[in-house]
């Protein structure tokens, strides 16, 4: 499934490259490399292609979280923070990335089935959702001595 953020990820690669060409110094090139690699990896995760790269990511410890909403959210927040430092187009793309993150979460609240189809659940999330009744009951303290 291709979601609308895929085009945004491509622009998140183009804007840093433009920024590095306009201001070529060490720090800018380092930040551009980080944002471009993050955006490229997240683009591969979103479209699940090319197969060898995706299978390597799925089998790695870091890759397990990249396929969940929480993992994508964290990487996108980091990329947006770097984009805000890249002039006018970086600010535009940083805002667009943040709007996309919150828009996807909003849709996830309204349409949980579609959200679960796009994103995987981590082990922690699946345990907490599957065991929510017992988690809530552990914090309830009943005073049994007063009833005696």
Coordinates of C-alpha atoms in Angstrom, one line a residue, residues 69 73 77 95-109:
X69 CA 3.9 3.7 13.9
X73 CA 6.9 8.7 14.1
X77 CA 10.2 13.8 14.1
X95 CA 5.7 21.5 8.7
X96 CA 4.4 19.2 6.0
X97 CA 6.1 16.2 7.7
X98 CA 4.6 17.1 11.1
X99 CA 1.2 17.6 9.6
X100 CA 1.5 14.2 7.9
X101 CA 2.5 12.5 11.1
X102 CA -0.4 14.0 13.0
X103 CA -2.8 13.5 10.1
X104 CA -2.0 9.8 9.9
X105 CA -2.5 9.5 13.7
X106 CA -5.8 11.3 13.5
X107 CA -6.9 8.9 10.7
X108 CA -5.7 6.0 12.9
X109 CA -8.0 7.1 15.7

